[in-house]
CSV table of C-alpha atoms and ligand atoms in Angstrom, one decimal:
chain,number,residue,atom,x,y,z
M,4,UNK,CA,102.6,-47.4,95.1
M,5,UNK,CA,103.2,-46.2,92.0
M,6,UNK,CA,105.4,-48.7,89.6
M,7,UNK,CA,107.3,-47.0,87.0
M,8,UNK,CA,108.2,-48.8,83.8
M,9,UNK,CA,110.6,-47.0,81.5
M,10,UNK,CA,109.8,-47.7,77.3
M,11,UNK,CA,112.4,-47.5,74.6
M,12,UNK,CA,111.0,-48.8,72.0
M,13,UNK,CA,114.4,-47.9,69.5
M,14,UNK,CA,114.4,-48.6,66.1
M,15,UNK,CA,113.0,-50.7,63.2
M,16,UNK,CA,109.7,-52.7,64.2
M,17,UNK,CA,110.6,-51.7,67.9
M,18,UNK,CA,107.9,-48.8,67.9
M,19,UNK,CA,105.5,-51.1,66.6
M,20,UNK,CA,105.5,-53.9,69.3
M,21,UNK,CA,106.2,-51.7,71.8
M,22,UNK,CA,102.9,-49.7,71.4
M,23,UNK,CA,101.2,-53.4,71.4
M,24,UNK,CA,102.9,-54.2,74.3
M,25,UNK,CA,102.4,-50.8,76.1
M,26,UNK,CA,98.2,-51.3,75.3
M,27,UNK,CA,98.3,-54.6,77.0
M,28,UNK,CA,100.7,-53.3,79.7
M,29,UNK,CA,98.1,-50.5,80.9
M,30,UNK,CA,95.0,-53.1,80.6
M,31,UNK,CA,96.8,-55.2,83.5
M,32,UNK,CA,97.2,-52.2,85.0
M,33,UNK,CA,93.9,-50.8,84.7
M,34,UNK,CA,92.2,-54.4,85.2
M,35,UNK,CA,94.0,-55.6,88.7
M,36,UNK,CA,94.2,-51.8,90.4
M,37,UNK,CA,98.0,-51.2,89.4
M,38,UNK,CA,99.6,-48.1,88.9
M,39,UNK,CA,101.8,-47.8,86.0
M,40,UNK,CA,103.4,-44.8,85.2
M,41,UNK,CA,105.1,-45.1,81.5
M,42,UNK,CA,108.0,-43.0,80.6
M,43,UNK,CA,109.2,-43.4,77.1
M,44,UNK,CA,112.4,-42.3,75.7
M,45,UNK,CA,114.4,-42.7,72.9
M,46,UNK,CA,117.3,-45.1,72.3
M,47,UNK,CA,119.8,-46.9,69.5
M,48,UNK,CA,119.8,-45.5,66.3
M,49,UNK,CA,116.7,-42.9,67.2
M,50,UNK,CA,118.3,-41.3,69.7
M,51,UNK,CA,122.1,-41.7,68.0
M,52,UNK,CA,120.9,-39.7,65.2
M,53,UNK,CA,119.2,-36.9,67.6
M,54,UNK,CA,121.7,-36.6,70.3
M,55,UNK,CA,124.6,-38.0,69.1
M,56,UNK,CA,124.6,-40.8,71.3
M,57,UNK,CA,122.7,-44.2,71.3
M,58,UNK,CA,122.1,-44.1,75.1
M,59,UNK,CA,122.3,-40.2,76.4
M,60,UNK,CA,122.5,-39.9,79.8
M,61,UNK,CA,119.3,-38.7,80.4
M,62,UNK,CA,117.7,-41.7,79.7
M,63,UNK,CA,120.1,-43.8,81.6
M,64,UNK,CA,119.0,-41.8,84.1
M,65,UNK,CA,115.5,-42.5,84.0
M,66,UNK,CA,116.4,-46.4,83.6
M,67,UNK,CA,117.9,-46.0,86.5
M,68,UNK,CA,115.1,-44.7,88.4
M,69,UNK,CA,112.7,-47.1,86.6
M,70,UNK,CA,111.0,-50.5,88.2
M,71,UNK,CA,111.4,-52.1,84.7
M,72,UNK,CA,112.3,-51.5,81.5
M,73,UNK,CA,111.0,-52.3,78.4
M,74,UNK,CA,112.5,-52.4,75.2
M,75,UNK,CA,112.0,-52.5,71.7
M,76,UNK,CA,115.5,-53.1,69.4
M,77,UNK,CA,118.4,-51.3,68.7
M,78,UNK,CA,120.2,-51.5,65.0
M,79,UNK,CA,120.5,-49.1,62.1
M,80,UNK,CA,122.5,-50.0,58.8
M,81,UNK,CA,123.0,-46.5,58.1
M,82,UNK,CA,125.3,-46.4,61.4
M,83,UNK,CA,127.3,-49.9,60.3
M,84,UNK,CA,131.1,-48.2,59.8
M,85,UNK,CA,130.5,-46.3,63.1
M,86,UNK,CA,132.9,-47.4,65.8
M,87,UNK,CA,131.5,-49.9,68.2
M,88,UNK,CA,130.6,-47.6,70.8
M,89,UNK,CA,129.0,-45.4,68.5
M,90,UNK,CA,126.4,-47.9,67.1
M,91,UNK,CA,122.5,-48.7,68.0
M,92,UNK,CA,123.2,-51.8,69.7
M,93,UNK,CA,125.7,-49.9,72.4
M,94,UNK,CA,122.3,-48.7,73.5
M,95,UNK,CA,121.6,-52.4,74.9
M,96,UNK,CA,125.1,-53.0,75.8
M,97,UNK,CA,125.4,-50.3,78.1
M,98,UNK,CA,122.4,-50.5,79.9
M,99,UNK,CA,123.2,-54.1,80.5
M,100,UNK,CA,126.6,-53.6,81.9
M,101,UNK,CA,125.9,-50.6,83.8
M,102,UNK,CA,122.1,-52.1,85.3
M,103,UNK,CA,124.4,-54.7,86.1
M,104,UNK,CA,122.3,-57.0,84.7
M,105,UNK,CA,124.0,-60.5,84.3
M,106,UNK,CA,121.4,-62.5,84.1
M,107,UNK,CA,119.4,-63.3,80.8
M,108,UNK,CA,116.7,-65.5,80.5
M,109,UNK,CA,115.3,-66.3,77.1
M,110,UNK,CA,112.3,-69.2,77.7
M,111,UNK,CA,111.6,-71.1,74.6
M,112,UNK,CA,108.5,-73.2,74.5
M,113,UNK,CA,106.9,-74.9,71.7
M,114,UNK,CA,103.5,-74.0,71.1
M,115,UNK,CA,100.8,-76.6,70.6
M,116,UNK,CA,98.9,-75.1,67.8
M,117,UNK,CA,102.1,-74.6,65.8
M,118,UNK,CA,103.7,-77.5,65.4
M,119,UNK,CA,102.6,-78.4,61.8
M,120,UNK,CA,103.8,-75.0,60.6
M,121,UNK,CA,107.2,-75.5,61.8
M,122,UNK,CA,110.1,-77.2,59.7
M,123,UNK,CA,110.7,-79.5,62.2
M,124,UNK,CA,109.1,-82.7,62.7
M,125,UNK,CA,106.5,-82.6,65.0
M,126,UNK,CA,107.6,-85.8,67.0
M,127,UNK,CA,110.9,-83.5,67.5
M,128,UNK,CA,109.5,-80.9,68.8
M,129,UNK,CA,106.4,-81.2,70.8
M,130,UNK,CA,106.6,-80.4,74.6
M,131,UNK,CA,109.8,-78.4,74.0
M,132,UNK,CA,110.4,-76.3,77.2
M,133,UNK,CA,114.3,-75.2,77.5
M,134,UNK,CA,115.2,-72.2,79.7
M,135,UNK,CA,117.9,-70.3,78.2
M,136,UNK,CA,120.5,-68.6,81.1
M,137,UNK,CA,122.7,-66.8,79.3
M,138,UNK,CA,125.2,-64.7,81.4
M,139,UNK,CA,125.2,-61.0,80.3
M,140,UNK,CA,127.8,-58.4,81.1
M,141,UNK,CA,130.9,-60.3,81.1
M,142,UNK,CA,132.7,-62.5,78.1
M,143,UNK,CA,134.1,-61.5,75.0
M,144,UNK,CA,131.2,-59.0,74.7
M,145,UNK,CA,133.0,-56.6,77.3
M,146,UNK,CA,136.5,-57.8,77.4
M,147,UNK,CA,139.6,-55.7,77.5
M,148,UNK,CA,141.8,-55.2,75.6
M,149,UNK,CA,139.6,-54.7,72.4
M,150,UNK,CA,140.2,-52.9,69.5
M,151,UNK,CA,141.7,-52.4,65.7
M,152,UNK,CA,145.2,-51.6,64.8
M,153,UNK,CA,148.1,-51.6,62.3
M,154,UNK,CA,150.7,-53.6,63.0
M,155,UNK,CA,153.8,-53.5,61.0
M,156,UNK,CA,151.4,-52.1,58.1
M,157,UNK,CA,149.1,-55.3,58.6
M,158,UNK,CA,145.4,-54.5,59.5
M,159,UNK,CA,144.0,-56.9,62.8
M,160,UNK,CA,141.7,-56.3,65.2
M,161,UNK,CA,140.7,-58.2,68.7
M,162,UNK,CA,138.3,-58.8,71.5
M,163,UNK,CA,139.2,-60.9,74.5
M,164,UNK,CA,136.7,-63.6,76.1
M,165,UNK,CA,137.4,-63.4,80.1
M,166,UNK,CA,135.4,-64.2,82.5
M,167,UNK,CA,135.9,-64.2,86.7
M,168,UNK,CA,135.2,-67.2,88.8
M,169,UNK,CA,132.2,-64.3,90.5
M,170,UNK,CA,130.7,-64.0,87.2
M,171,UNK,CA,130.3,-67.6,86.3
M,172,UNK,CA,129.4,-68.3,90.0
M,173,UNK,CA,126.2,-65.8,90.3
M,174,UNK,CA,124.8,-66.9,86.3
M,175,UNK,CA,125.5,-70.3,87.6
M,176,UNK,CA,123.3,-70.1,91.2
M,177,UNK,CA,120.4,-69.1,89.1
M,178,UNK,CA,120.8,-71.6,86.7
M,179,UNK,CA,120.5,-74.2,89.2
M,180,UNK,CA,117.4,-72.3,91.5
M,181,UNK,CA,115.8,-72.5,87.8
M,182,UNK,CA,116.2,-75.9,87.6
M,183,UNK,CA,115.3,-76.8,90.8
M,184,UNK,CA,111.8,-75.2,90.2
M,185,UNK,CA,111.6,-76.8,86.8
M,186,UNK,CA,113.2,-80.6,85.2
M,187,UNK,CA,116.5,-80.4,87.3
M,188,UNK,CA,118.7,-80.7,84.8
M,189,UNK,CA,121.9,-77.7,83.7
M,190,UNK,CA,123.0,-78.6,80.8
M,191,UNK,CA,126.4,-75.7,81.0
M,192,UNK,CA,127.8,-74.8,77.8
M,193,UNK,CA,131.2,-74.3,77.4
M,194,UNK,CA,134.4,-75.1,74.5
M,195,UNK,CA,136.6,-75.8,77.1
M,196,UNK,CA,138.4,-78.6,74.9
M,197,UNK,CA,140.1,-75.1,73.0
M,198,UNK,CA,139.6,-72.3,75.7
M,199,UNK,CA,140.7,-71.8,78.6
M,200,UNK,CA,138.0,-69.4,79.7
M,201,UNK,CA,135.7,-72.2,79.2
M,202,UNK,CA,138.0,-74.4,81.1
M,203,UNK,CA,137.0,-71.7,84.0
M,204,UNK,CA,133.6,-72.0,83.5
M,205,UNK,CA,133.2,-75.6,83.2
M,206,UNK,CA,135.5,-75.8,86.9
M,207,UNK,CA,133.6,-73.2,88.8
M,208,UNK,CA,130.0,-74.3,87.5
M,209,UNK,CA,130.9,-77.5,89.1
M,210,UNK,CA,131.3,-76.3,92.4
M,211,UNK,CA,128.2,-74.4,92.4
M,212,UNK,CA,126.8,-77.3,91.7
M,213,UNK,CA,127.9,-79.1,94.8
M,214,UNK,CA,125.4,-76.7,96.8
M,215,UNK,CA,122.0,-78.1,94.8
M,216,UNK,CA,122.7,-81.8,95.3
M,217,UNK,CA,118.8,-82.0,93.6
M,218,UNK,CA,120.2,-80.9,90.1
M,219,UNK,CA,121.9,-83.1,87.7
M,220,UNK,CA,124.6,-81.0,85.8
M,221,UNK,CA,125.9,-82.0,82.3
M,222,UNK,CA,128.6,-80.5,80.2
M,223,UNK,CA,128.0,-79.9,76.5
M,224,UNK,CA,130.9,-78.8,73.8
M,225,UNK,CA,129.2,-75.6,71.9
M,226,UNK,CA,129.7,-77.3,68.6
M,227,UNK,CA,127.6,-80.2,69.9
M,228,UNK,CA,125.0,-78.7,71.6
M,229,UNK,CA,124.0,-76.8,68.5
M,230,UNK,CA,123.1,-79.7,67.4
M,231,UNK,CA,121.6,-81.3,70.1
M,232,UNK,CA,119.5,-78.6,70.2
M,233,UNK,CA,118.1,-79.1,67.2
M,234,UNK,CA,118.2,-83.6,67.3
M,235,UNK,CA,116.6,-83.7,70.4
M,236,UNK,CA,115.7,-80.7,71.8
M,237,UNK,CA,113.5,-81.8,74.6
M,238,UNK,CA,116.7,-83.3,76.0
M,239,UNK,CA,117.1,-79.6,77.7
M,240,UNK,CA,116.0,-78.4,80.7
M,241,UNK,CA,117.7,-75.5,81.6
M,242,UNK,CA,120.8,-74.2,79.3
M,243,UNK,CA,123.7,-72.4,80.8
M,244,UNK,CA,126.0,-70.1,78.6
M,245,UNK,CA,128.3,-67.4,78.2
M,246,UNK,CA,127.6,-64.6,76.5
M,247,UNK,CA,128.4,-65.3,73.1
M,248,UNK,CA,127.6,-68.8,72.9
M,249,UNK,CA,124.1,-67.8,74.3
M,250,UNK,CA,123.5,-65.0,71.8
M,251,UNK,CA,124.1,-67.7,68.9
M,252,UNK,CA,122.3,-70.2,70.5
M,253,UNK,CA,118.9,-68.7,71.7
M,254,UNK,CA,118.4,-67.6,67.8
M,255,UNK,CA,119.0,-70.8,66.8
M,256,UNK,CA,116.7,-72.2,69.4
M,257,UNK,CA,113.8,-69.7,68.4
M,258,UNK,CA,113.6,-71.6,65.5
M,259,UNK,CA,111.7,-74.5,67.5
M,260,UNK,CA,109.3,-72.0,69.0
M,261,UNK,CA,108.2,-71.3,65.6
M,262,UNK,CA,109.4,-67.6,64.9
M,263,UNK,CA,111.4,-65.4,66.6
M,264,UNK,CA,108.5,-63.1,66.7
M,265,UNK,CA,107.4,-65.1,69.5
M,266,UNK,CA,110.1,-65.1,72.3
M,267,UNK,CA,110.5,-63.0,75.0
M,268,UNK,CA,113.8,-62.0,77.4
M,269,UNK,CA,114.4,-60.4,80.6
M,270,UNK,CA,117.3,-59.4,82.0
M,271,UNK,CA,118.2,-58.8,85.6
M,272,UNK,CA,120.3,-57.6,88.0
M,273,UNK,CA,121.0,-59.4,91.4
M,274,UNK,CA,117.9,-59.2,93.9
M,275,UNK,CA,117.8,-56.0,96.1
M,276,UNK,CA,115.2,-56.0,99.2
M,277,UNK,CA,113.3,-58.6,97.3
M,278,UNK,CA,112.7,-56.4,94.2
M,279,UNK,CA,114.4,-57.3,91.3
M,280,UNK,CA,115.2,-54.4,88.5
M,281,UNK,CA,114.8,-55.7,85.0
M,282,UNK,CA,115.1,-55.1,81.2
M,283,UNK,CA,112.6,-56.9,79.2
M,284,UNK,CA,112.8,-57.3,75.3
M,285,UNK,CA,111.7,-59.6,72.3
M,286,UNK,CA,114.6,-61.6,71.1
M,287,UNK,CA,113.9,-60.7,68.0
M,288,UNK,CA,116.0,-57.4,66.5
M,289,UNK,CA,114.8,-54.9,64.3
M,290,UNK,CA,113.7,-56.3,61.3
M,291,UNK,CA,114.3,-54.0,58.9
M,292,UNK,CA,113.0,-55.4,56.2
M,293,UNK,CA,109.7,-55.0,57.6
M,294,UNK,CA,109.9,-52.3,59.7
M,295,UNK,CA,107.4,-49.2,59.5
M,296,UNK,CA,104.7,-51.8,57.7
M,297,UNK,CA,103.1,-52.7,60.9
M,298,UNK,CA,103.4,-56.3,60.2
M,299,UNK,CA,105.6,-57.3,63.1
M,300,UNK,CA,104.2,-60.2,65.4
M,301,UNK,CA,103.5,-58.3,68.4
M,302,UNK,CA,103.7,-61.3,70.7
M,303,UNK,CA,107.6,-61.5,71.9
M,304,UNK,CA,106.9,-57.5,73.2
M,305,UNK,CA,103.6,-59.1,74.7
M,306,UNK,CA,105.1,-61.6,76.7
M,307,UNK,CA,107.9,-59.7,77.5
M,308,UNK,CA,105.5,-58.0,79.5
M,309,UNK,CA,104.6,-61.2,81.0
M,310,UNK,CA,107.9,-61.6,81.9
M,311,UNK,CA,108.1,-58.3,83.9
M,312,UNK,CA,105.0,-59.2,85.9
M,313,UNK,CA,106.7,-62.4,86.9
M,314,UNK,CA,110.1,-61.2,87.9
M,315,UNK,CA,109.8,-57.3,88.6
M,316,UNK,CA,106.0,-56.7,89.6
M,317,UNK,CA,105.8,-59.4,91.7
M,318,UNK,CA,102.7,-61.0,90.2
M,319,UNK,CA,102.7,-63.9,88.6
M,320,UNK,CA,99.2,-64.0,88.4
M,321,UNK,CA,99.1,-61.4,85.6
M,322,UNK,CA,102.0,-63.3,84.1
M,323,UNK,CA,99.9,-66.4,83.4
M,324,UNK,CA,97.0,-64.5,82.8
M,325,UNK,CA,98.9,-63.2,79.6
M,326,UNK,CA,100.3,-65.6,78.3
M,327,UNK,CA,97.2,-67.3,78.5
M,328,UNK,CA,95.8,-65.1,76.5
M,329,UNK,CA,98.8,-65.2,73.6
M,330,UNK,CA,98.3,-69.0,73.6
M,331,UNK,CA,94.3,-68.4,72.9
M,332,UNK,CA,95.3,-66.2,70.1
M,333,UNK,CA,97.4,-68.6,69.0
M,334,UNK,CA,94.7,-71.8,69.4
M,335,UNK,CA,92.5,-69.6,68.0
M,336,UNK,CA,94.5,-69.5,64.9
M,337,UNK,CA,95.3,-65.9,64.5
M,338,UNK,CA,98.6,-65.7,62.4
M,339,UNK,CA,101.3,-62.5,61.9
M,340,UNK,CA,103.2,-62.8,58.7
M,341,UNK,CA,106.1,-64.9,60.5
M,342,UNK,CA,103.8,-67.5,61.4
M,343,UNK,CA,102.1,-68.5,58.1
M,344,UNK,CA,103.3,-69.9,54.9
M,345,UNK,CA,103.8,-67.9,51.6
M,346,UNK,CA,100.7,-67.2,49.9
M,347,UNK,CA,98.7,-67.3,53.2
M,348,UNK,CA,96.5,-64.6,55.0
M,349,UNK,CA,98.3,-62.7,58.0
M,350,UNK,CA,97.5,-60.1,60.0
M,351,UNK,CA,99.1,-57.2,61.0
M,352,UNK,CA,100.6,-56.0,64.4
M,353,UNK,CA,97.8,-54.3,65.6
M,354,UNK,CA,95.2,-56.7,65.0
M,355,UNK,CA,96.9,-59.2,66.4
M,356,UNK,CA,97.1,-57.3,69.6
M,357,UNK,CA,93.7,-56.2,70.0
M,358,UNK,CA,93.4,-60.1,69.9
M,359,UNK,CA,95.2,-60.2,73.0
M,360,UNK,CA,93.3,-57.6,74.5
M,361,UNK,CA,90.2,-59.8,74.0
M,362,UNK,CA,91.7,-62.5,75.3
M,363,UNK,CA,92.4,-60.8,78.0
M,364,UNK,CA,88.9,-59.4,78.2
M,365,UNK,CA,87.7,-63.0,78.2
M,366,UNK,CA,89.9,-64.3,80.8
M,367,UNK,CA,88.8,-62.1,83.4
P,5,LIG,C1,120.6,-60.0,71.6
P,5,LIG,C2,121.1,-59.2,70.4
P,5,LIG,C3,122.2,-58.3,71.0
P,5,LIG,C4,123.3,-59.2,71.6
P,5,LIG,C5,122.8,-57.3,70.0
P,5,LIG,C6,121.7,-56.4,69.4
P,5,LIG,C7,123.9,-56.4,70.6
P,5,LIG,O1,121.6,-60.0,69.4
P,5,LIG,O2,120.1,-59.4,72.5
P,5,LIG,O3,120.6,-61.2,71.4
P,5,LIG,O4,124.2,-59.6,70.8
P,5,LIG,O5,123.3,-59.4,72.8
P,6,LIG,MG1,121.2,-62.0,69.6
């Protein structure tokens, strides 16, 4: 059986840790018997600029047909006054709402080795392990009615946050699974003291809650919890957002991590005859500023391939096995240029990954 794992690796750095994460992608295959077939396609600004559209229908069509797909990032300054649906990021958008994937999950772990680079105390964050749900395709993201007007010769514009009692109800169920496998604790966030969207949320993640009598739930205002986040972030076990509030908050949360650079994502749809079709990206955008240098940390793309092992492969045993081998790499002290102070040596994207590889090697 032949698994077939569309790449779009997009635009700024995403070429770059996508060809990392495609090398250590074929190893796995090539090491436990597994074949991949890699299609790779163009998407965001790349493919706005050559077909006029960030996400053309032929390569929705292949993402359709794919086991898994794996993705880069999508963002181009040179596109910023184009309307909404004509930007990169619609690239991502789209293939979220029509995948129908509603479920996001953004892990963020501290990493021993680490600690004493990060700005944080190390008593704050050691042992950090919070899984981010953040609910994908509904919100003020997609809400209707949207746009920019003139009205009585003043300029406004507006998006709408809605969500359906199914939408919180399905992003809540896997919060709780999650949590049941992990700390049980959902910590939902909401700002249902202004909205009453959130007011929604808040009511219908209770109920769900009344079906895993093993999980403790707690409320937590936005506001708040971006603080908490930061004051005590092993408090959290699992997090439970909206779309927006999950965006803001899983950047802010990379930040105990130690780099963006190191956190991966997958998004997926609900489970069909026990195979679950996913997206699978680094948090991390496009970094423009470095882009096309090949100094990007690699290691987000890596273990979102670890990620698609785990929830669209079916093997979990490759899962570990990599991030094993980015936590070597790590212990072993190798360094991109996001994880090392100024004036300090780094090395580049591609070094970095054939020190996963031999990790890998190692581990067998
Ligand atoms: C993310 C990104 C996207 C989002 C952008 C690129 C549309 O920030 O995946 O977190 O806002 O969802
Ligand atoms: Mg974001």
């Amino acid at each position: 059986m032949t698994h077939v794992i569309v790449a779009l690796p997009g635009d700024g750095i995403g070429p770059e840790v996508i060809a990392a994460a495609v090398e250590v992608l074929k190893w796995c295959g090539r090491h436990h018997g597994l074949e991949l077939e890699v299609r790779t396609f163009p998407a965001g600004g790349t493919a706005l600029e050559r077909y006029g559209d960030p996400l053309p229908d032929f390569v929705l069509a292949a993402c359709r047909e794919a086991d898994a797909i794996l993705v880069g990032a999508a963002g181009d300054s040179r596109f910023d006054s184009n309307p909404a649906r004509m930007r990169p990021e619609q690239a991502l958008l789209r293939l979220r709402k029509e995948l129908g994937l509603y479920t996001n999950l953004r892990p963020v772990k501290t990493h021993p080795s680490l600690l004493d680079t990060s700005p944080f105390k190390k008593s704050i964050i050691e042992n950090v392990d919070i899984m981010i749900v953040r609910e994908l395709t509904g919100g003020i993201y997609f809400g209707e009615p949207r746009g920019t007007e003139r009205r009585s010769g003043v300029r406004c514009a507006y998006n709408m946050e809605i969500y359906h009692d199914y939408e919180i109800e399905r992003i809540a169920r896997v919060a709780f699974q999650l949590a049941g496998e992990r700390s049980r604790l959902v910590t939902s966030v909401d700002k249902s003291n202004v909205m009453e969207s959130s007011l929604l949320w808040r009511t219908v993640v209770e109920e769900v809650a009344l079906e895993y009598p093993g999980v403790e739930l707690e409320h937590m205002l936005v506001d708040n919890c971006s603080m908490q986040l930061i004051s005590r972030p092993r408090h959290f076990d699992v997090l439970l957002s909206t779309n927006l509030f999950g965006d803001i908050l899983s950047d802010e949360a990379a930040v105990l991590a130690g780099s963006i650079g190191l956190l991966p994502s997958a998004s997926l749809g609900a489970p069909a005859e026990g195979v679950r079709k996913g997206l699978y990206e680094p948090v991390h955008g496009t970094a423009p500023d470095i882009a096309g240098r090949g100094q990007a940390n690699p290691l987000a793309a890596i273990s979102s391939v670890a990620l698609m092992f785990r929830y669209s492969l079916g093997r979990e045993d490759i899962a570990r096995r990599i991030d094993a081998a980015v936590e070597t790499c790590l212990l072993q002290g190798h360094r991109t240029a996001d994880l090392v102070s100024a004036g300090e040596g780094a090395m580049g994207t591609r070094a970095m990954a054939a020190r996963v590889l031999e990790a890998l090697e190692v581990g067998l």
